[in-house]
Amino acid sequence: MKTIDTSRIKDKVKEVLTKINFEFNPDYLKQLKNAYNHEIYHGGKRVLADLLENAEIAKKEKIPICQDTGMVNFYVELGQDVKLQGVNLKKALDQAVREAYKENFLRPSVVSDPLNRVNTGDNTPSIIHIELTEGDDLTIYIVPKGGGSEQMCRVKMLAPHEGIIGVKNFVLETVKEAGPNPCPPVTIGIGIGGNFDYVAFLAKKALLRSWGMRNPIPFYEELEKELLLEINNLGLGPGGLGGKFYALDVRIEVYPTHIAQLPVAIAFNCSANRIGIVKF
């Protein structure tokens, strides 16, 4: 059994959370550069050029990649042979957020009540999802997700007879409705199956994949490629100003479901694409 002190977790999460607010992941930066090199529409190409210039300035001058520094989401894969000691994990993760945002003057965007709208002042609390896994590894995905892309996410409970055509129509309708609002170029995660709450988790989990990683099931791998092509053929482009690269990737996660259901969820991640990983 591996023992991990949550103070170590707090310190490492704080370090990575700070970094991803100021620097793009190198693999994601490659995707942006590739899109810039192959975008043929002037408006879209100009947006991509601005994003690349912004990335350079943010890293060099330690200015946030985006003024919307997000609400922090944690996706925790906790091995069953890991023992945590110290303060509980939620307190440790929230403390990491609190320190990272206050010490680096990152915008606090969380309100304590959804209707009374009083800002908490330190961007806490965070949102934490925990999955139990085999072994003694602990992996934490850190996603400070902005309000624009989150606002465009959708869930729909399709009837089973609507099948793949219903899924594709819902995806394309959602993208058309979203337009420029999720700050494209975006990454799109799609969840299919489970139930009402779990399908949204699947869609968000799909966003965590490494670049180039496809669904291991050939049927869904092909559907990912097909939807990416169809979405980009809409011509919305970067910034919604026209072009080939509205979406940089489409990723699908699936799970068994009830015979009377076909849940589908769509999650957008914006052009800031802030995702960090901590492993113990």
PDB file of C-alpha atoms in Angstrom:
ATOM      1  CA  MET A   1       0.000   0.000   0.000  1.00  0.00           C
ATOM      2  CA  LYS A   2       1.237   3.474  -0.941  1.00  0.00           C
ATOM      3  CA  THR A   3       0.777   6.280   1.586  1.00  0.00           C
ATOM      4  CA  ILE A   4       0.480   9.834   0.261  1.00  0.00           C
ATOM      5  CA  ASP A   5       0.243  12.904   2.443  1.00  0.00           C
ATOM      6  CA  THR A   6      -2.377  15.304   1.152  1.00  0.00           C
ATOM      7  CA  SER A   7      -0.027  18.233   1.840  1.00  0.00           C
ATOM      8  CA  ARG A   8       2.157  16.889  -1.005  1.00  0.00           C
ATOM      9  CA  ILE A   9      -0.909  16.664  -3.215  1.00  0.00           C
ATOM     10  CA  LYS A  10      -1.847  20.253  -2.388  1.00  0.00           C
ATOM     11  CA  ASP A  11       1.614  21.574  -3.235  1.00  0.00           C
ATOM     12  CA  LYS A  12       1.902  19.716  -6.550  1.00  0.00           C
ATOM     13  CA  VAL A  13      -1.636  20.567  -7.659  1.00  0.00           C
ATOM     14  CA  LYS A  14      -1.027  24.230  -6.838  1.00  0.00           C
ATOM     15  CA  GLU A  15       2.154  24.200  -8.937  1.00  0.00           C
ATOM     16  CA  VAL A  16       0.503  22.626 -11.979  1.00  0.00           C
ATOM     17  CA  LEU A  17      -2.696  24.670 -11.673  1.00  0.00           C
ATOM     18  CA  THR A  18      -0.643  27.858 -11.658  1.00  0.00           C
ATOM     19  CA  LYS A  19       1.388  26.781 -14.686  1.00  0.00           C
ATOM     20  CA  ILE A  20      -1.567  25.850 -16.894  1.00  0.00           C
ATOM     21  CA  ASN A  21      -3.136  29.259 -16.351  1.00  0.00           C
ATOM     22  CA  PHE A  22      -0.064  30.842 -17.970  1.00  0.00           C
ATOM     23  CA  GLU A  23       1.252  28.225 -20.418  1.00  0.00           C
ATOM     24  CA  PHE A  24      -0.234  25.961 -23.071  1.00  0.00           C
ATOM     25  CA  ASN A  25       0.522  22.265 -22.997  1.00  0.00           C
ATOM     26  CA  PRO A  26       3.169  21.628 -25.726  1.00  0.00           C
ATOM     27  CA  ASP A  27       0.998  18.973 -27.422  1.00  0.00           C
ATOM     28  CA  TYR A  28      -1.935  21.368 -27.602  1.00  0.00           C
ATOM     29  CA  LEU A  29       0.323  24.122 -28.919  1.00  0.00           C
ATOM     30  CA  LYS A  30       1.267  21.782 -31.779  1.00  0.00           C
ATOM     31  CA  GLN A  31      -2.438  21.401 -32.626  1.00  0.00           C
ATOM     32  CA  LEU A  32      -2.893  25.158 -32.780  1.00  0.00           C
ATOM     33  CA  LYS A  33       0.185  25.602 -34.973  1.00  0.00           C
ATOM     34  CA  ASN A  34      -0.979  22.828 -37.289  1.00  0.00           C
ATOM     35  CA  ALA A  35      -4.386  24.482 -37.609  1.00  0.00           C
ATOM     36  CA  TYR A  36      -2.732  27.830 -38.369  1.00  0.00           C
ATOM     37  CA  ASN A  37      -0.525  26.287 -41.036  1.00  0.00           C
ATOM     38  CA  HIS A  38      -3.480  24.638 -42.778  1.00  0.00           C
ATOM     39  CA  GLU A  39      -6.246  27.226 -42.295  1.00  0.00           C
ATOM     40  CA  ILE A  40      -7.096  28.827 -45.645  1.00  0.00           C
ATOM     41  CA  TYR A  41      -9.738  31.331 -44.524  1.00  0.00           C
ATOM     42  CA  HIS A  42      -8.428  34.774 -43.597  1.00  0.00           C
ATOM     43  CA  GLY A  43     -10.710  35.365 -40.591  1.00  0.00           C
ATOM     44  CA  GLY A  44      -9.987  31.989 -39.039  1.00  0.00           C
ATOM     45  CA  LYS A  45      -6.263  32.243 -39.715  1.00  0.00           C
ATOM     46  CA  ARG A  46      -6.141  35.644 -38.041  1.00  0.00           C
ATOM     47  CA  VAL A  47      -7.794  34.208 -34.915  1.00  0.00           C
ATOM     48  CA  LEU A  48      -5.251  31.382 -34.779  1.00  0.00           C
ATOM     49  CA  ALA A  49      -2.386  33.844 -35.220  1.00  0.00           C
ATOM     50  CA  ASP A  50      -3.731  35.901 -32.319  1.00  0.00           C
ATOM     51  CA  LEU A  51      -4.037  32.809 -30.123  1.00  0.00           C
ATOM     52  CA  LEU A  52      -0.430  31.827 -30.829  1.00  0.00           C
ATOM     53  CA  GLU A  53       0.819  35.357 -30.160  1.00  0.00           C
ATOM     54  CA  ASN A  54      -1.233  35.489 -26.968  1.00  0.00           C
ATOM     55  CA  ALA A  55       0.318  32.192 -25.833  1.00  0.00           C
ATOM     56  CA  GLU A  56       3.826  33.599 -26.275  1.00  0.00           C
ATOM     57  CA  ILE A  57       3.017  36.775 -24.342  1.00  0.00           C
ATOM     58  CA  ALA A  58       1.246  34.892 -21.542  1.00  0.00           C
ATOM     59  CA  LYS A  59       4.184  32.549 -21.006  1.00  0.00           C
ATOM     60  CA  LYS A  60       6.851  35.246 -21.258  1.00  0.00           C
ATOM     61  CA  GLU A  61       5.178  37.869 -19.081  1.00  0.00           C
ATOM     62  CA  LYS A  62       3.212  35.487 -16.816  1.00  0.00           C
ATOM     63  CA  ILE A  63      -0.138  36.913 -17.821  1.00  0.00           C
ATOM     64  CA  PRO A  64      -3.153  34.566 -17.751  1.00  0.00           C
ATOM     65  CA  ILE A  65      -3.867  32.898 -21.089  1.00  0.00           C
ATOM     66  CA  CYS A  66      -7.457  34.102 -20.712  1.00  0.00           C
ATOM     67  CA  GLN A  67      -9.097  36.618 -18.396  1.00  0.00           C
ATOM     68  CA  ASP A  68     -11.643  33.908 -17.533  1.00  0.00           C
ATOM     69  CA  THR A  69      -9.491  31.716 -15.312  1.00  0.00           C
ATOM     70  CA  GLY A  70     -12.306  29.230 -14.876  1.00  0.00           C
ATOM     71  CA  MET A  71     -13.943  27.184 -12.177  1.00  0.00           C
ATOM     72  CA  VAL A  72     -11.523  24.401 -11.281  1.00  0.00           C
ATOM     73  CA  ASN A  73     -12.600  20.828 -12.000  1.00  0.00           C
ATOM     74  CA  PHE A  74     -10.671  17.848 -10.643  1.00  0.00           C
ATOM     75  CA  TYR A  75     -10.965  14.337 -12.075  1.00  0.00           C
ATOM     76  CA  VAL A  76      -9.317  11.993  -9.594  1.00  0.00           C
ATOM     77  CA  GLU A  77      -8.373   8.385 -10.343  1.00  0.00           C
ATOM     78  CA  LEU A  78      -7.671   6.896  -6.929  1.00  0.00           C
ATOM     79  CA  GLY A  79      -6.072   3.464  -6.685  1.00  0.00           C
ATOM     80  CA  GLN A  80      -7.683   1.184  -4.120  1.00  0.00           C
ATOM     81  CA  ASP A  81      -4.247   0.508  -2.598  1.00  0.00           C
ATOM     82  CA  VAL A  82      -3.541   4.183  -1.914  1.00  0.00           C
ATOM     83  CA  LYS A  83      -3.798   5.475   1.626  1.00  0.00           C
ATOM     84  CA  LEU A  84      -4.256   9.213   2.034  1.00  0.00           C
ATOM     85  CA  GLN A  85      -3.097  10.884   5.222  1.00  0.00           C
ATOM     86  CA  GLY A  86      -3.456  14.456   6.425  1.00  0.00           C
ATOM     87  CA  VAL A  87      -6.437  16.726   5.772  1.00  0.00           C
ATOM     88  CA  ASN A  88      -9.144  15.228   3.582  1.00  0.00           C
ATOM     89  CA  LEU A  89      -8.610  15.381  -0.160  1.00  0.00           C
ATOM     90  CA  LYS A  90     -11.325  17.953  -0.853  1.00  0.00           C
ATOM     91  CA  LYS A  91      -9.816  20.390   1.649  1.00  0.00           C
ATOM     92  CA  ALA A  92      -6.346  19.853   0.170  1.00  0.00           C
ATOM     93  CA  LEU A  93      -7.520  20.454  -3.399  1.00  0.00           C
ATOM     94  CA  ASP A  94      -9.528  23.534  -2.458  1.00  0.00           C
ATOM     95  CA  GLN A  95      -6.521  24.900  -0.584  1.00  0.00           C
ATOM     96  CA  ALA A  96      -4.396  24.409  -3.703  1.00  0.00           C
ATOM     97  CA  VAL A  97      -6.955  26.433  -5.684  1.00  0.00           C
ATOM     98  CA  ARG A  98      -7.174  29.105  -3.004  1.00  0.00           C
ATOM     99  CA  GLU A  99      -3.413  29.631  -2.848  1.00  0.00           C
ATOM    100  CA  ALA A 100      -2.835  29.435  -6.612  1.00  0.00           C
ATOM    101  CA  TYR A 101      -5.505  32.014  -7.407  1.00  0.00           C
ATOM    102  CA  LYS A 102      -4.800  34.476  -4.613  1.00  0.00           C
ATOM    103  CA  GLU A 103      -0.995  34.388  -4.901  1.00  0.00           C
ATOM    104  CA  ASN A 104      -1.026  34.770  -8.688  1.00  0.00           C
ATOM    105  CA  PHE A 105      -3.861  37.337  -8.833  1.00  0.00           C
ATOM    106  CA  LEU A 106      -6.001  35.057 -10.984  1.00  0.00           C
ATOM    107  CA  ARG A 107      -9.613  36.157 -11.354  1.00  0.00           C
ATOM    108  CA  PRO A 108     -11.960  34.572  -8.795  1.00  0.00           C
ATOM    109  CA  SER A 109     -15.030  33.447 -10.725  1.00  0.00           C
ATOM    110  CA  VAL A 110     -16.990  31.349  -8.234  1.00  0.00           C
ATOM    111  CA  VAL A 111     -20.100  32.610  -6.452  1.00  0.00           C
ATOM    112  CA  SER A 112     -21.220  31.013  -3.189  1.00  0.00           C
ATOM    113  CA  ASP A 113     -24.861  30.714  -4.240  1.00  0.00           C
ATOM    114  CA  PRO A 114     -26.186  30.343  -7.799  1.00  0.00           C
ATOM    115  CA  LEU A 115     -28.988  32.890  -7.251  1.00  0.00           C
ATOM    116  CA  ASN A 116     -27.611  35.311  -4.657  1.00  0.00           C
ATOM    117  CA  ARG A 117     -24.339  35.598  -6.633  1.00  0.00           C
ATOM    118  CA  VAL A 118     -21.856  36.533  -3.881  1.00  0.00           C
ATOM    119  CA  ASN A 119     -18.268  35.911  -5.031  1.00  0.00           C
ATOM    120  CA  THR A 120     -16.283  33.624  -2.714  1.00  0.00           C
ATOM    121  CA  GLY A 121     -13.161  35.686  -3.428  1.00  0.00           C
ATOM    122  CA  ASP A 122     -10.725  32.798  -3.868  1.00  0.00           C
ATOM    123  CA  ASN A 123     -12.245  30.680  -6.668  1.00  0.00           C
ATOM    124  CA  THR A 124     -13.295  27.914  -4.287  1.00  0.00           C
ATOM    125  CA  PRO A 125     -14.986  25.545  -3.946  1.00  0.00           C
ATOM    126  CA  SER A 126     -13.765  23.369  -6.785  1.00  0.00           C
ATOM    127  CA  ILE A 127     -15.679  20.480  -8.358  1.00  0.00           C
ATOM    128  CA  ILE A 128     -14.234  17.033  -7.671  1.00  0.00           C
ATOM    129  CA  HIS A 129     -15.002  13.703  -9.341  1.00  0.00           C
ATOM    130  CA  ILE A 130     -13.387  10.573  -7.909  1.00  0.00           C
ATOM    131  CA  GLU A 131     -13.108   7.186  -9.645  1.00  0.00           C
ATOM    132  CA  LEU A 132     -11.719   4.172  -7.810  1.00  0.00           C
ATOM    133  CA  THR A 133      -9.158   2.176  -9.791  1.00  0.00           C
ATOM    134  CA  GLU A 134      -6.950  -0.836  -9.219  1.00  0.00           C
ATOM    135  CA  GLY A 135      -3.399  -0.554  -7.900  1.00  0.00           C
ATOM    136  CA  ASP A 136      -1.607   2.124  -5.909  1.00  0.00           C
ATOM    137  CA  ASP A 137      -1.497   5.036  -8.339  1.00  0.00           C
ATOM    138  CA  LEU A 138      -3.127   8.405  -7.851  1.00  0.00           C
ATOM    139  CA  THR A 139      -3.784  10.552 -10.932  1.00  0.00           C
ATOM    140  CA  ILE A 140      -5.436  13.966 -10.773  1.00  0.00           C
ATOM    141  CA  TYR A 141      -6.566  15.811 -13.899  1.00  0.00           C
ATOM    142  CA  ILE A 142      -6.854  19.557 -13.314  1.00  0.00           C
ATOM    143  CA  VAL A 143      -9.229  21.538 -15.531  1.00  0.00           C
ATOM    144  CA  PRO A 144      -9.876  25.243 -14.835  1.00  0.00           C
ATOM    145  CA  LYS A 145     -12.816  25.510 -17.223  1.00  0.00           C
ATOM    146  CA  GLY A 146     -14.146  28.841 -18.402  1.00  0.00           C
ATOM    147  CA  GLY A 147     -17.783  29.871 -18.292  1.00  0.00           C
ATOM    148  CA  GLY A 148     -18.174  30.423 -22.040  1.00  0.00           C
ATOM    149  CA  SER A 149     -17.435  26.877 -23.100  1.00  0.00           C
ATOM    150  CA  GLU A 150     -19.270  25.389 -20.119  1.00  0.00           C
ATOM    151  CA  GLN A 151     -22.399  27.399 -20.887  1.00  0.00           C
ATOM    152  CA  MET A 152     -22.685  25.729 -24.308  1.00  0.00           C
ATOM    153  CA  CYS A 153     -22.558  22.139 -22.983  1.00  0.00           C
ATOM    154  CA  ARG A 154     -25.734  20.130 -23.483  1.00  0.00           C
ATOM    155  CA  VAL A 155     -27.426  16.869 -22.381  1.00  0.00           C
ATOM    156  CA  LYS A 156     -30.306  15.209 -24.208  1.00  0.00           C
ATOM    157  CA  MET A 157     -32.197  12.043 -23.380  1.00  0.00           C
ATOM    158  CA  LEU A 158     -32.847  10.557 -26.805  1.00  0.00           C
ATOM    159  CA  ALA A 159     -35.227   7.682 -27.425  1.00  0.00           C
ATOM    160  CA  PRO A 160     -33.394   4.463 -28.388  1.00  0.00           C
ATOM    161  CA  HIS A 161     -34.978   4.357 -31.860  1.00  0.00           C
ATOM    162  CA  GLU A 162     -33.265   7.663 -32.745  1.00  0.00           C
ATOM    163  CA  GLY A 163     -29.973   5.772 -32.862  1.00  0.00           C
ATOM    164  CA  ILE A 164     -26.819   7.080 -34.487  1.00  0.00           C
ATOM    165  CA  ILE A 165     -28.743   9.525 -36.699  1.00  0.00           C
ATOM    166  CA  GLY A 166     -30.277  11.116 -33.605  1.00  0.00           C
ATOM    167  CA  VAL A 167     -26.869  11.361 -31.951  1.00  0.00           C
ATOM    168  CA  LYS A 168     -25.267  12.995 -34.983  1.00  0.00           C
ATOM    169  CA  ASN A 169     -28.147  15.424 -35.441  1.00  0.00           C
ATOM    170  CA  PHE A 170     -27.973  16.474 -31.787  1.00  0.00           C
ATOM    171  CA  VAL A 171     -24.226  17.033 -32.002  1.00  0.00           C
ATOM    172  CA  LEU A 172     -24.450  19.146 -35.156  1.00  0.00           C
ATOM    173  CA  GLU A 173     -27.437  21.130 -33.872  1.00  0.00           C
ATOM    174  CA  THR A 174     -25.568  21.847 -30.628  1.00  0.00           C
ATOM    175  CA  VAL A 175     -22.489  23.054 -32.504  1.00  0.00           C
ATOM    176  CA  LYS A 176     -24.584  25.316 -34.736  1.00  0.00           C
ATOM    177  CA  GLU A 177     -26.335  26.769 -31.694  1.00  0.00           C
ATOM    178  CA  ALA A 178     -23.024  27.282 -29.886  1.00  0.00           C
ATOM    179  CA  GLY A 179     -21.377  29.076 -32.803  1.00  0.00           C
ATOM    180  CA  PRO A 180     -18.593  31.386 -31.555  1.00  0.00           C
ATOM    181  CA  ASN A 181     -19.703  31.306 -27.902  1.00  0.00           C
ATOM    182  CA  PRO A 182     -17.380  28.498 -26.637  1.00  0.00           C
ATOM    183  CA  CYS A 183     -14.344  30.365 -28.063  1.00  0.00           C
ATOM    184  CA  PRO A 184     -13.303  28.080 -30.931  1.00  0.00           C
ATOM    185  CA  PRO A 185     -11.183  26.302 -31.951  1.00  0.00           C
ATOM    186  CA  VAL A 186     -12.660  23.879 -29.459  1.00  0.00           C
ATOM    187  CA  THR A 187     -12.201  20.313 -28.370  1.00  0.00           C
ATOM    188  CA  ILE A 188     -15.504  18.446 -28.210  1.00  0.00           C
ATOM    189  CA  GLY A 189     -16.205  15.587 -25.822  1.00  0.00           C
ATOM    190  CA  ILE A 190     -19.265  13.415 -26.407  1.00  0.00           C
ATOM    191  CA  GLY A 191     -20.764  11.030 -23.866  1.00  0.00           C
ATOM    192  CA  ILE A 192     -23.160   8.308 -24.981  1.00  0.00           C
ATOM    193  CA  GLY A 193     -24.930   5.982 -22.548  1.00  0.00           C
ATOM    194  CA  GLY A 194     -25.117   5.659 -18.797  1.00  0.00           C
ATOM    195  CA  ASN A 195     -27.876   7.868 -17.392  1.00  0.00           C
ATOM    196  CA  PHE A 196     -28.728  11.563 -17.070  1.00  0.00           C
ATOM    197  CA  ASP A 197     -25.883  12.502 -14.726  1.00  0.00           C
ATOM    198  CA  TYR A 198     -23.259  10.000 -15.828  1.00  0.00           C
ATOM    199  CA  VAL A 199     -23.422  10.869 -19.524  1.00  0.00           C
ATOM    200  CA  ALA A 200     -22.302  14.430 -18.758  1.00  0.00           C
ATOM    201  CA  PHE A 201     -19.354  13.024 -16.824  1.00  0.00           C
ATOM    202  CA  LEU A 202     -18.452  10.861 -19.838  1.00  0.00           C
ATOM    203  CA  ALA A 203     -18.455  13.884 -22.151  1.00  0.00           C
ATOM    204  CA  LYS A 204     -16.202  15.860 -19.814  1.00  0.00           C
ATOM    205  CA  LYS A 205     -13.934  12.854 -19.266  1.00  0.00           C
ATOM    206  CA  ALA A 206     -13.427  12.575 -23.036  1.00  0.00           C
ATOM    207  CA  LEU A 207     -11.802  16.019 -22.963  1.00  0.00           C
ATOM    208  CA  LEU A 208      -9.001  14.653 -20.770  1.00  0.00           C
ATOM    209  CA  ARG A 209      -7.569  12.352 -23.431  1.00  0.00           C
ATOM    210  CA  SER A 210      -4.093  12.853 -24.831  1.00  0.00           C
ATOM    211  CA  TRP A 211      -3.922  14.291 -28.346  1.00  0.00           C
ATOM    212  CA  GLY A 212      -4.101  11.588 -31.008  1.00  0.00           C
ATOM    213  CA  MET A 213      -5.792   9.071 -28.711  1.00  0.00           C
ATOM    214  CA  ARG A 214      -8.926   7.578 -30.246  1.00  0.00           C
ATOM    215  CA  ASN A 215     -11.749   5.518 -28.781  1.00  0.00           C
ATOM    216  CA  PRO A 216     -10.473   1.910 -28.710  1.00  0.00           C
ATOM    217  CA  ILE A 217     -13.717   0.589 -30.252  1.00  0.00           C
ATOM    218  CA  PRO A 218     -13.409   0.855 -34.084  1.00  0.00           C
ATOM    219  CA  PHE A 219     -17.067   1.855 -34.524  1.00  0.00           C
ATOM    220  CA  TYR A 220     -16.666   4.868 -32.214  1.00  0.00           C
ATOM    221  CA  GLU A 221     -13.221   5.701 -33.571  1.00  0.00           C
ATOM    222  CA  GLU A 222     -14.786   6.108 -37.008  1.00  0.00           C
ATOM    223  CA  LEU A 223     -17.665   8.111 -35.554  1.00  0.00           C
ATOM    224  CA  GLU A 224     -15.183  10.500 -33.912  1.00  0.00           C
ATOM    225  CA  LYS A 225     -13.462  11.077 -37.252  1.00  0.00           C
ATOM    226  CA  GLU A 226     -16.764  11.446 -39.101  1.00  0.00           C
ATOM    227  CA  LEU A 227     -18.167  13.987 -36.656  1.00  0.00           C
ATOM    228  CA  LEU A 228     -14.940  16.003 -36.650  1.00  0.00           C
ATOM    229  CA  LEU A 229     -15.156  16.267 -40.434  1.00  0.00           C
ATOM    230  CA  GLU A 230     -18.861  17.150 -40.442  1.00  0.00           C
ATOM    231  CA  ILE A 231     -18.474  19.762 -37.712  1.00  0.00           C
ATOM    232  CA  ASN A 232     -15.606  21.469 -39.494  1.00  0.00           C
ATOM    233  CA  ASN A 233     -17.447  21.303 -42.808  1.00  0.00           C
ATOM    234  CA  LEU A 234     -20.048  23.635 -41.303  1.00  0.00           C
ATOM    235  CA  GLY A 235     -17.490  26.373 -42.014  1.00  0.00           C
ATOM    236  CA  LEU A 236     -17.796  28.110 -38.627  1.00  0.00           C
ATOM    237  CA  GLY A 237     -14.026  28.182 -38.172  1.00  0.00           C
ATOM    238  CA  PRO A 238     -11.810  29.649 -35.417  1.00  0.00           C
ATOM    239  CA  GLY A 239     -13.598  32.379 -33.488  1.00  0.00           C
ATOM    240  CA  GLY A 240     -16.711  31.608 -35.521  1.00  0.00           C
ATOM    241  CA  LEU A 241     -15.269  33.853 -38.251  1.00  0.00           C
ATOM    242  CA  GLY A 242     -15.162  31.171 -40.920  1.00  0.00           C
ATOM    243  CA  GLY A 243     -12.680  28.438 -41.672  1.00  0.00           C
ATOM    244  CA  LYS A 244     -11.781  24.766 -41.482  1.00  0.00           C
ATOM    245  CA  PHE A 245     -10.820  24.450 -37.827  1.00  0.00           C
ATOM    246  CA  TYR A 246     -13.797  25.055 -35.569  1.00  0.00           C
ATOM    247  CA  ALA A 247     -12.970  21.806 -33.727  1.00  0.00           C
ATOM    248  CA  LEU A 248      -9.449  20.480 -33.260  1.00  0.00           C
ATOM    249  CA  ASP A 249     -10.729  17.103 -32.087  1.00  0.00           C
ATOM    250  CA  VAL A 250     -13.885  15.141 -31.287  1.00  0.00           C
ATOM    251  CA  ARG A 251     -13.710  12.406 -28.640  1.00  0.00           C
ATOM    252  CA  ILE A 252     -16.403   9.930 -27.625  1.00  0.00           C
ATOM    253  CA  GLU A 253     -16.792   7.986 -24.389  1.00  0.00           C
ATOM    254  CA  VAL A 254     -19.524   5.353 -24.022  1.00  0.00           C
ATOM    255  CA  TYR A 255     -21.118   3.329 -21.228  1.00  0.00           C
ATOM    256  CA  PRO A 256     -23.921   0.736 -21.016  1.00  0.00           C
ATOM    257  CA  THR A 257     -27.414   2.161 -20.591  1.00  0.00           C
ATOM    258  CA  HIS A 258     -31.015   1.200 -19.867  1.00  0.00           C
ATOM    259  CA  ILE A 259     -33.030  -0.391 -22.681  1.00  0.00           C
ATOM    260  CA  ALA A 260     -35.430   2.582 -22.692  1.00  0.00           C
ATOM    261  CA  GLN A 261     -32.724   5.262 -22.879  1.00  0.00           C
ATOM    262  CA  LEU A 262     -30.146   6.803 -25.196  1.00  0.00           C
ATOM    263  CA  PRO A 263     -28.500   9.609 -23.194  1.00  0.00           C
ATOM    264  CA  VAL A 264     -26.122  11.913 -25.083  1.00  0.00           C
ATOM    265  CA  ALA A 265     -24.007  14.775 -23.732  1.00  0.00           C
ATOM    266  CA  ILE A 266     -21.746  17.276 -25.465  1.00  0.00           C
ATOM    267  CA  ALA A 267     -18.950  19.156 -23.690  1.00  0.00           C
ATOM    268  CA  PHE A 268     -16.866  21.939 -25.219  1.00  0.00           C
ATOM    269  CA  ASN A 269     -13.384  22.921 -24.128  1.00  0.00           C
ATOM    270  CA  CYS A 270     -12.400  26.363 -25.354  1.00  0.00           C
ATOM    271  CA  SER A 271      -9.268  27.504 -27.165  1.00  0.00           C
ATOM    272  CA  ALA A 272      -7.502  28.081 -23.816  1.00  0.00           C
ATOM    273  CA  ASN A 273      -7.626  24.287 -23.273  1.00  0.00           C
ATOM    274  CA  ARG A 274      -6.138  24.324 -19.780  1.00  0.00           C
ATOM    275  CA  ILE A 275      -5.601  20.738 -18.628  1.00  0.00           C
ATOM    276  CA  GLY A 276      -2.924  19.614 -16.183  1.00  0.00           C
ATOM    277  CA  ILE A 277      -2.044  16.177 -14.785  1.00  0.00           C
ATOM    278  CA  VAL A 278      -0.535  15.256 -11.437  1.00  0.00           C
ATOM    279  CA  LYS A 279       0.561  11.683 -10.741  1.00  0.00           C
ATOM    280  CA  PHE A 280       1.772   9.998  -7.570  1.00  0.00           C
TER     281      PHE A 280
END
